[in-house]
């Protein structure tokens, strides 16, 4: 595709003001991305829908200006390289390469990403550039990198695993290093991050207690291999966990629910255990009295995946391991649904995210269903 053939304006989905789901709209007259000398232009094929989109739309994470294009991860094809030769120095990139990216504004037909943020996922690549932090009031968003996908990973899979896969992997390596013989409790085990955490924990040799809200989700996580499955709407999670662990409690809790389950975690964690607050689907837990940690000498974290990917070495390590685990079949990539690249499609994706009925990854099909 030549520069002359690029459209003057592109389609994008976002909002012009914060509010409820109905503020999401197709944004009009969005100019084709203005490319700096060091920018790569991507034609987006798939974009991931995530809880963070609902926070941004609602104003939990304030926006500096409007309109805001939604979406924090995408995959697609490079259609234009930087005009600066220096920007590509040492980077094995060409037009037509399939890539995935973590950055804001991905619900668009085309996006521009600086080439100096590029990080390749192939084991033979030796050039890696650090991530850049972008602060927006109380919200910090990190434009991590464009990742060149291995030949056996298509863009649909790339969009499905790049954000949630790196989250699950870094949390299970860094927040709490899961090892053979551990017993771990995973709340929201049927969700995007939860299902990947379940597969990775099993691969690492842990016994997984998967907590879900419905029988349909229970069947799904059983298919992933979870040894114990609890349905939170009908079972007492504390009693069941203590029964399974002979009263000791679990080595680690990965809690994506938040406020509704926070207090229970202190009752079912074992001495010297770790509570990893993965997300806040039910709301933010109340402030914690730090003296409570001494009751069992426990560790508690609210980690950010981006803080685990701040150096070139860290990023290379985890991206390589993620795709290695994928190739080994350590986890299943479960697509809950593909949504149309329309205001209605994105609205429905947020409704499904908020309802917590989804099982697996939600994708926006930008190139068309």
CSV table of C-alpha atoms in Angstrom, one decimal:
chain,number,residue,atom,x,y,z
A,1,UNK,CA,0.0,0.0,0.0
A,2,UNK,CA,1.5,3.3,-1.0
A,3,UNK,CA,1.2,6.5,0.9
A,4,UNK,CA,-1.1,7.9,-1.8
A,5,UNK,CA,-3.6,5.1,-1.3
A,6,UNK,CA,-4.0,5.6,2.4
A,7,UNK,CA,-7.4,7.1,3.3
A,8,UNK,CA,-7.6,10.7,4.6
A,9,UNK,CA,-9.9,9.7,7.5
A,10,UNK,CA,-10.4,6.5,9.3
A,11,UNK,CA,-13.1,4.7,11.3
A,12,UNK,CA,-12.7,4.6,15.1
A,13,UNK,CA,-14.9,3.8,18.1
A,14,UNK,CA,-14.7,5.8,21.3
A,15,UNK,CA,-16.5,8.6,23.2
A,16,UNK,CA,-16.7,12.4,23.3
A,17,UNK,CA,-17.6,12.5,27.0
A,18,UNK,CA,-17.5,10.2,30.0
A,19,UNK,CA,-20.6,8.4,31.0
A,20,UNK,CA,-22.6,5.2,30.7
A,21,UNK,CA,-22.2,2.7,27.9
A,22,UNK,CA,-24.4,4.7,25.5
A,23,UNK,CA,-21.7,7.4,25.2
A,24,UNK,CA,-19.7,5.0,23.0
A,25,UNK,CA,-20.0,6.0,19.4
A,26,UNK,CA,-18.4,5.9,16.0
A,27,UNK,CA,-16.1,8.8,15.9
A,28,UNK,CA,-16.4,11.0,12.9
A,29,UNK,CA,-13.7,12.5,10.7
A,30,UNK,CA,-10.7,11.0,12.6
A,31,UNK,CA,-7.7,11.8,10.5
A,32,UNK,CA,-5.4,9.0,9.2
A,33,UNK,CA,-2.6,8.6,11.8
A,34,UNK,CA,0.0,11.4,11.4
A,35,UNK,CA,3.2,9.5,11.1
A,36,UNK,CA,6.4,10.9,12.6
A,37,UNK,CA,9.8,9.9,11.0
A,38,UNK,CA,10.1,7.1,13.5
A,39,UNK,CA,6.5,5.7,13.3
A,40,UNK,CA,5.3,2.4,12.1
A,41,UNK,CA,1.7,2.4,10.7
A,42,UNK,CA,-0.4,-0.7,11.5
A,43,UNK,CA,-3.6,-1.7,9.8
A,44,UNK,CA,-5.6,-3.2,12.7
A,45,UNK,CA,-7.2,-6.5,12.2
A,46,UNK,CA,-8.3,-7.5,15.8
A,47,UNK,CA,-8.5,-5.5,19.0
A,48,UNK,CA,-9.0,-6.8,22.5
A,49,UNK,CA,-11.8,-5.6,24.7
A,50,UNK,CA,-10.8,-5.4,28.4
A,51,UNK,CA,-12.1,-4.1,31.8
A,52,UNK,CA,-9.8,-1.1,31.4
A,53,UNK,CA,-12.0,0.1,28.5
A,54,UNK,CA,-15.0,0.4,30.9
A,55,UNK,CA,-12.9,2.3,33.4
A,56,UNK,CA,-11.7,4.7,30.8
A,57,UNK,CA,-15.2,5.3,29.4
A,58,UNK,CA,-16.8,5.8,32.8
A,59,UNK,CA,-14.1,8.3,33.8
A,60,UNK,CA,-12.4,6.2,36.5
A,61,UNK,CA,-9.3,6.9,34.6
A,62,UNK,CA,-9.6,10.5,33.6
A,63,UNK,CA,-8.9,11.5,30.0
A,64,UNK,CA,-6.9,14.6,29.2
A,65,UNK,CA,-8.9,15.5,26.1
A,66,UNK,CA,-11.8,14.3,23.9
A,67,UNK,CA,-12.6,12.5,21.7
A,68,UNK,CA,-11.0,9.3,23.2
A,69,UNK,CA,-10.5,6.3,21.0
A,70,UNK,CA,-11.0,3.1,23.0
A,71,UNK,CA,-8.9,0.0,23.0
A,72,UNK,CA,-5.6,-0.9,24.7
A,73,UNK,CA,-4.4,-3.9,22.6
A,74,UNK,CA,-4.5,-4.9,19.0
A,75,UNK,CA,-3.0,-7.0,16.2
A,76,UNK,CA,-2.5,-6.3,12.6
A,77,UNK,CA,-0.2,-5.7,9.7
A,78,UNK,CA,2.6,-3.2,9.1
A,79,UNK,CA,1.6,-1.1,6.1
A,80,UNK,CA,4.2,1.7,6.5
A,81,UNK,CA,7.7,1.8,7.9
A,82,UNK,CA,9.5,4.8,9.4
A,83,UNK,CA,11.1,7.2,7.0
A,84,UNK,CA,14.0,7.5,9.3
A,85,UNK,CA,16.6,4.8,8.6
A,86,UNK,CA,18.0,5.4,12.1
A,87,UNK,CA,14.6,4.4,13.6
A,88,UNK,CA,14.9,0.9,12.1
A,89,UNK,CA,18.5,0.4,13.0
A,90,UNK,CA,18.9,-3.2,14.1
A,91,UNK,CA,15.1,-3.9,13.9
A,92,UNK,CA,14.0,-6.7,11.6
A,93,UNK,CA,10.7,-5.1,10.4
A,94,UNK,CA,9.2,-4.9,7.0
A,95,UNK,CA,5.8,-4.0,5.4
A,96,UNK,CA,3.5,-7.0,5.7
A,97,UNK,CA,4.8,-8.2,9.1
A,98,UNK,CA,2.1,-9.4,11.5
A,99,UNK,CA,2.4,-7.8,14.9
A,100,UNK,CA,0.5,-7.2,18.2
A,101,UNK,CA,0.7,-4.1,20.4
A,102,UNK,CA,-0.3,-2.7,23.8
A,103,UNK,CA,-1.2,0.9,23.5
A,104,UNK,CA,-4.1,3.3,23.8
A,105,UNK,CA,-6.5,4.0,20.9
A,106,UNK,CA,-6.6,0.6,19.3
A,107,UNK,CA,-10.2,0.6,18.2
A,108,UNK,CA,-9.3,2.2,14.9
A,109,UNK,CA,-8.7,1.0,11.4
A,110,UNK,CA,-5.1,2.3,11.5
A,111,UNK,CA,-2.7,3.2,14.4
A,112,UNK,CA,0.8,4.7,14.5
A,113,UNK,CA,3.4,3.3,16.9
A,114,UNK,CA,7.0,4.7,17.2
A,115,UNK,CA,9.4,2.1,15.8
A,116,UNK,CA,11.8,2.7,18.7
A,117,UNK,CA,9.3,0.9,20.9
A,118,UNK,CA,9.4,-2.2,18.8
A,119,UNK,CA,10.3,-5.5,20.5
A,120,UNK,CA,10.5,-8.7,18.4
A,121,UNK,CA,9.3,-12.0,19.9
A,122,UNK,CA,11.7,-14.3,18.0
A,123,UNK,CA,14.4,-15.9,20.1
A,124,UNK,CA,17.2,-14.8,17.7
A,125,UNK,CA,16.5,-11.1,18.0
A,126,UNK,CA,19.0,-9.1,20.0
A,127,UNK,CA,17.7,-5.5,19.9
A,128,UNK,CA,15.1,-4.4,22.5
A,129,UNK,CA,14.0,-0.9,23.5
A,130,UNK,CA,12.5,0.0,26.9
A,131,UNK,CA,8.9,0.8,27.4
A,132,UNK,CA,7.7,4.4,27.9
A,133,UNK,CA,5.4,5.6,30.6
A,134,UNK,CA,2.5,8.0,29.8
A,135,UNK,CA,0.8,9.6,32.8
A,136,UNK,CA,-2.8,10.7,32.5
A,137,UNK,CA,-3.7,12.3,35.9
A,138,UNK,CA,-4.1,9.4,38.4
A,139,UNK,CA,-4.0,6.9,35.5
A,140,UNK,CA,-0.8,5.6,34.1
A,141,UNK,CA,-0.9,3.9,30.7
A,142,UNK,CA,2.2,2.3,29.2
A,143,UNK,CA,2.7,2.0,25.5
A,144,UNK,CA,4.7,-1.2,25.8
A,145,UNK,CA,5.7,-2.3,22.3
A,146,UNK,CA,4.8,-3.7,19.0
A,147,UNK,CA,5.6,-7.4,19.0
A,148,UNK,CA,6.3,-9.2,15.8
A,149,UNK,CA,4.3,-12.4,15.9
A,150,UNK,CA,6.0,-15.8,15.4
A,151,UNK,CA,5.0,-17.4,12.1
A,152,UNK,CA,2.7,-19.9,13.7
A,153,UNK,CA,0.7,-17.3,15.6
A,154,UNK,CA,-2.0,-15.5,13.7
A,155,UNK,CA,-3.3,-12.0,14.4
A,156,UNK,CA,-6.5,-13.3,16.1
A,157,UNK,CA,-4.5,-15.3,18.6
A,158,UNK,CA,-2.0,-12.5,19.0
A,159,UNK,CA,-4.7,-10.0,20.0
A,160,UNK,CA,-6.2,-12.6,22.4
A,161,UNK,CA,-3.0,-13.3,24.4
A,162,UNK,CA,-0.7,-10.2,24.2
A,163,UNK,CA,-2.2,-8.3,27.2
A,164,UNK,CA,-3.9,-11.0,29.3
A,165,UNK,CA,-1.3,-13.6,28.6
A,166,UNK,CA,1.5,-11.3,29.7
A,167,UNK,CA,-0.6,-10.4,32.8
A,168,UNK,CA,-1.2,-14.0,33.7
A,169,UNK,CA,2.4,-15.0,33.2
A,170,UNK,CA,4.1,-12.1,35.0
A,171,UNK,CA,1.7,-12.4,37.9
A,172,UNK,CA,2.3,-16.2,38.2
A,173,UNK,CA,6.1,-15.6,38.0
A,174,UNK,CA,6.7,-12.3,39.8
A,175,UNK,CA,3.7,-11.5,42.1
A,176,UNK,CA,3.7,-15.1,43.4
A,177,UNK,CA,6.1,-17.6,41.8
A,178,UNK,CA,3.9,-20.6,41.4
A,179,UNK,CA,5.7,-23.9,41.9
A,180,UNK,CA,5.0,-27.6,41.9
A,181,UNK,CA,3.1,-28.7,45.0
A,182,UNK,CA,1.4,-25.3,45.6
A,183,UNK,CA,-2.3,-25.0,46.0
A,184,UNK,CA,-3.7,-21.8,44.5
A,185,UNK,CA,-7.1,-20.2,44.4
A,186,UNK,CA,-8.1,-18.4,41.3
A,187,UNK,CA,-11.2,-16.2,41.4
A,188,UNK,CA,-12.8,-15.5,38.0
A,189,UNK,CA,-11.1,-18.5,36.6
A,190,UNK,CA,-13.3,-18.5,33.5
A,191,UNK,CA,-12.4,-15.0,32.4
A,192,UNK,CA,-9.7,-13.8,30.1
A,193,UNK,CA,-6.9,-13.5,32.6
A,194,UNK,CA,-8.3,-16.2,35.0
A,195,UNK,CA,-8.5,-18.9,32.3
A,196,UNK,CA,-4.9,-18.3,31.3
A,197,UNK,CA,-3.8,-18.2,34.9
A,198,UNK,CA,-5.5,-21.5,35.4
A,199,UNK,CA,-3.6,-23.1,32.5
A,200,UNK,CA,-0.3,-21.7,33.5
A,201,UNK,CA,-0.6,-22.7,37.1
A,202,UNK,CA,-1.5,-26.2,36.1
A,203,UNK,CA,1.5,-26.3,33.8
A,204,UNK,CA,3.8,-25.1,36.6
A,205,UNK,CA,2.6,-28.1,38.7
A,206,UNK,CA,0.1,-26.4,41.1
A,207,UNK,CA,-3.2,-27.7,42.3
A,208,UNK,CA,-5.8,-25.2,41.2
A,209,UNK,CA,-9.0,-24.3,43.0
A,210,UNK,CA,-11.1,-22.4,40.5
A,211,UNK,CA,-13.8,-20.1,41.7
A,212,UNK,CA,-16.6,-19.2,39.3
A,213,UNK,CA,-20.1,-17.9,39.5
A,214,UNK,CA,-22.1,-20.3,37.3
A,215,UNK,CA,-22.3,-24.0,36.4
A,216,UNK,CA,-21.6,-23.1,32.7
A,217,UNK,CA,-18.3,-21.5,33.8
A,218,UNK,CA,-17.6,-24.4,36.1
A,219,UNK,CA,-17.8,-26.8,33.1
A,220,UNK,CA,-15.4,-24.5,31.2
A,221,UNK,CA,-12.7,-24.4,33.9
A,222,UNK,CA,-13.1,-28.2,34.4
A,223,UNK,CA,-12.2,-28.5,30.7
A,224,UNK,CA,-9.1,-26.5,31.4
A,225,UNK,CA,-8.0,-29.1,34.0
A,226,UNK,CA,-8.7,-27.4,37.3
A,227,UNK,CA,-8.7,-30.1,40.0
A,228,UNK,CA,-11.3,-28.3,42.2
A,229,UNK,CA,-14.1,-26.1,41.0
A,230,UNK,CA,-16.2,-23.9,43.3
A,231,UNK,CA,-19.4,-22.2,42.3
A,232,UNK,CA,-19.5,-19.0,44.4
A,233,UNK,CA,-23.3,-18.6,44.2
A,234,UNK,CA,-24.0,-21.9,45.8
A,235,UNK,CA,-20.9,-22.8,47.8
A,236,UNK,CA,-19.1,-21.3,50.8
A,237,UNK,CA,-15.6,-20.6,49.3
A,238,UNK,CA,-13.9,-20.3,52.7
A,239,UNK,CA,-15.3,-23.6,54.0
A,240,UNK,CA,-14.6,-25.5,50.8
A,241,UNK,CA,-11.0,-24.2,50.5
A,242,UNK,CA,-10.2,-25.1,54.1
A,243,UNK,CA,-11.7,-28.5,53.6
A,244,UNK,CA,-9.6,-29.1,50.4
A,245,UNK,CA,-6.4,-27.9,52.1
A,246,UNK,CA,-7.0,-29.7,55.4
A,247,UNK,CA,-7.4,-26.4,57.2
A,248,UNK,CA,-4.1,-24.9,56.1
A,249,UNK,CA,-5.4,-22.6,53.4
A,250,UNK,CA,-3.9,-21.9,50.0
A,251,UNK,CA,-0.4,-20.8,49.2
A,252,UNK,CA,-1.7,-18.0,47.0
A,253,UNK,CA,-5.0,-16.3,46.0
A,254,UNK,CA,-5.3,-14.6,42.6
A,255,UNK,CA,-8.3,-12.4,43.1
A,256,UNK,CA,-9.9,-10.6,40.1
A,257,UNK,CA,-13.1,-9.8,41.9
A,258,UNK,CA,-12.0,-7.2,44.5
A,259,UNK,CA,-14.3,-5.8,47.1
A,260,UNK,CA,-16.8,-8.7,47.4
A,261,UNK,CA,-14.1,-11.3,48.0
A,262,UNK,CA,-11.3,-9.3,49.7
A,263,UNK,CA,-12.1,-10.0,53.3
A,264,UNK,CA,-12.6,-13.8,52.6
A,265,UNK,CA,-9.0,-14.0,51.4
A,266,UNK,CA,-7.6,-13.4,54.8
A,267,UNK,CA,-9.5,-16.4,56.1
A,268,UNK,CA,-8.5,-18.9,53.5
A,269,UNK,CA,-4.8,-17.9,52.9
A,270,UNK,CA,-2.3,-20.0,54.8
A,271,UNK,CA,0.5,-18.7,57.0
A,272,UNK,CA,3.1,-16.9,54.8
A,273,UNK,CA,0.8,-17.0,51.9
A,274,UNK,CA,0.3,-14.4,49.2
A,275,UNK,CA,-2.8,-12.5,48.1
A,276,UNK,CA,-2.5,-11.2,44.6
A,277,UNK,CA,-5.2,-8.6,43.8
A,278,UNK,CA,-5.6,-9.1,40.0
A,279,UNK,CA,-8.6,-6.9,39.5
A,280,UNK,CA,-11.6,-5.1,41.0
A,281,UNK,CA,-14.6,-6.4,39.0
A,282,UNK,CA,-16.9,-5.9,42.1
A,283,UNK,CA,-15.3,-2.6,43.1
A,284,UNK,CA,-12.2,-1.4,45.0
A,285,UNK,CA,-11.6,-3.1,48.4
A,286,UNK,CA,-11.6,-0.8,51.5
A,287,UNK,CA,-8.3,0.6,52.9
A,288,UNK,CA,-6.2,-2.1,54.6
A,289,UNK,CA,-4.9,-1.9,58.1
A,290,UNK,CA,-1.3,-3.0,57.6
A,291,UNK,CA,-1.2,-4.7,61.0
A,292,UNK,CA,-3.5,-7.4,59.6
A,293,UNK,CA,-0.6,-8.8,57.5
A,294,UNK,CA,1.1,-9.9,60.7
A,295,UNK,CA,-1.7,-12.2,61.7
A,296,UNK,CA,-0.3,-14.8,59.3
A,297,UNK,CA,2.8,-13.0,58.0
A,298,UNK,CA,1.1,-12.8,54.6
A,299,UNK,CA,2.1,-10.8,51.5
A,300,UNK,CA,-0.5,-8.8,49.6
A,301,UNK,CA,0.0,-7.1,46.2
A,302,UNK,CA,-1.9,-5.1,43.6
A,303,UNK,CA,0.5,-5.5,40.7
A,304,UNK,CA,0.6,-3.9,37.3
A,305,UNK,CA,1.8,-6.0,34.4
A,306,UNK,CA,3.6,-2.9,33.0
A,307,UNK,CA,5.8,-2.6,36.1
A,308,UNK,CA,7.1,-6.1,35.3
A,309,UNK,CA,7.9,-5.1,31.7
A,310,UNK,CA,10.0,-1.9,32.3
A,311,UNK,CA,13.3,-3.2,31.0
A,312,UNK,CA,14.3,-4.7,27.6
A,313,UNK,CA,15.5,-7.9,29.3
A,314,UNK,CA,12.2,-8.3,31.3
A,315,UNK,CA,10.1,-7.7,28.2
A,316,UNK,CA,12.0,-10.1,26.0
A,317,UNK,CA,12.0,-12.8,28.7
A,318,UNK,CA,8.3,-12.8,29.3
A,319,UNK,CA,7.2,-12.4,25.7
A,320,UNK,CA,9.5,-15.3,24.7
A,321,UNK,CA,8.2,-17.4,27.5
A,322,UNK,CA,4.5,-16.6,26.8
A,323,UNK,CA,4.8,-17.8,23.2
A,324,UNK,CA,6.8,-20.8,24.2
A,325,UNK,CA,4.1,-21.8,26.6
A,326,UNK,CA,1.5,-21.2,23.9
A,327,UNK,CA,3.4,-23.5,21.5
A,328,UNK,CA,3.7,-26.1,24.3
A,329,UNK,CA,-0.1,-26.1,24.8
A,330,UNK,CA,0.4,-24.9,28.4
A,331,UNK,CA,-2.8,-22.9,28.1
A,332,UNK,CA,-5.8,-22.7,25.8
A,333,UNK,CA,-6.7,-19.5,24.0
A,334,UNK,CA,-10.5,-19.3,24.5
A,335,UNK,CA,-12.3,-16.6,22.5
A,336,UNK,CA,-15.6,-15.8,24.1
A,337,UNK,CA,-16.9,-13.8,21.2
A,338,UNK,CA,-16.0,-11.6,18.3
A,339,UNK,CA,-17.9,-8.3,18.2
A,340,UNK,CA,-18.5,-6.1,15.2
A,341,UNK,CA,-16.4,-3.0,14.7
A,342,UNK,CA,-19.3,-0.7,15.4
A,343,UNK,CA,-20.5,1.4,18.3
A,344,UNK,CA,-23.1,-1.3,19.0
A,345,UNK,CA,-20.5,-4.0,18.9
A,346,UNK,CA,-18.2,-2.2,21.4
A,347,UNK,CA,-21.2,-1.3,23.6
A,348,UNK,CA,-22.2,-5.0,23.8
A,349,UNK,CA,-18.6,-6.0,24.6
A,350,UNK,CA,-18.6,-3.7,27.6
A,351,UNK,CA,-22.0,-5.0,28.7
A,352,UNK,CA,-20.7,-8.5,28.6
A,353,UNK,CA,-17.5,-7.5,30.5
A,354,UNK,CA,-19.5,-5.8,33.2
A,355,UNK,CA,-22.0,-8.7,33.5
A,356,UNK,CA,-19.1,-11.1,34.2
A,357,UNK,CA,-20.8,-13.7,32.0
A,358,UNK,CA,-18.0,-13.9,29.5
A,359,UNK,CA,-15.7,-17.0,29.4
A,360,UNK,CA,-12.3,-16.2,27.8
A,361,UNK,CA,-11.3,-13.4,25.6
A,362,UNK,CA,-13.5,-10.7,23.9
A,363,UNK,CA,-12.3,-9.4,20.6
A,364,UNK,CA,-13.4,-6.6,18.3
A,365,UNK,CA,-13.1,-7.8,14.6
A,366,UNK,CA,-11.9,-4.6,12.9
A,367,UNK,CA,-11.5,-6.1,9.5
A,368,UNK,CA,-15.1,-7.5,9.5
A,369,UNK,CA,-16.9,-10.5,10.6
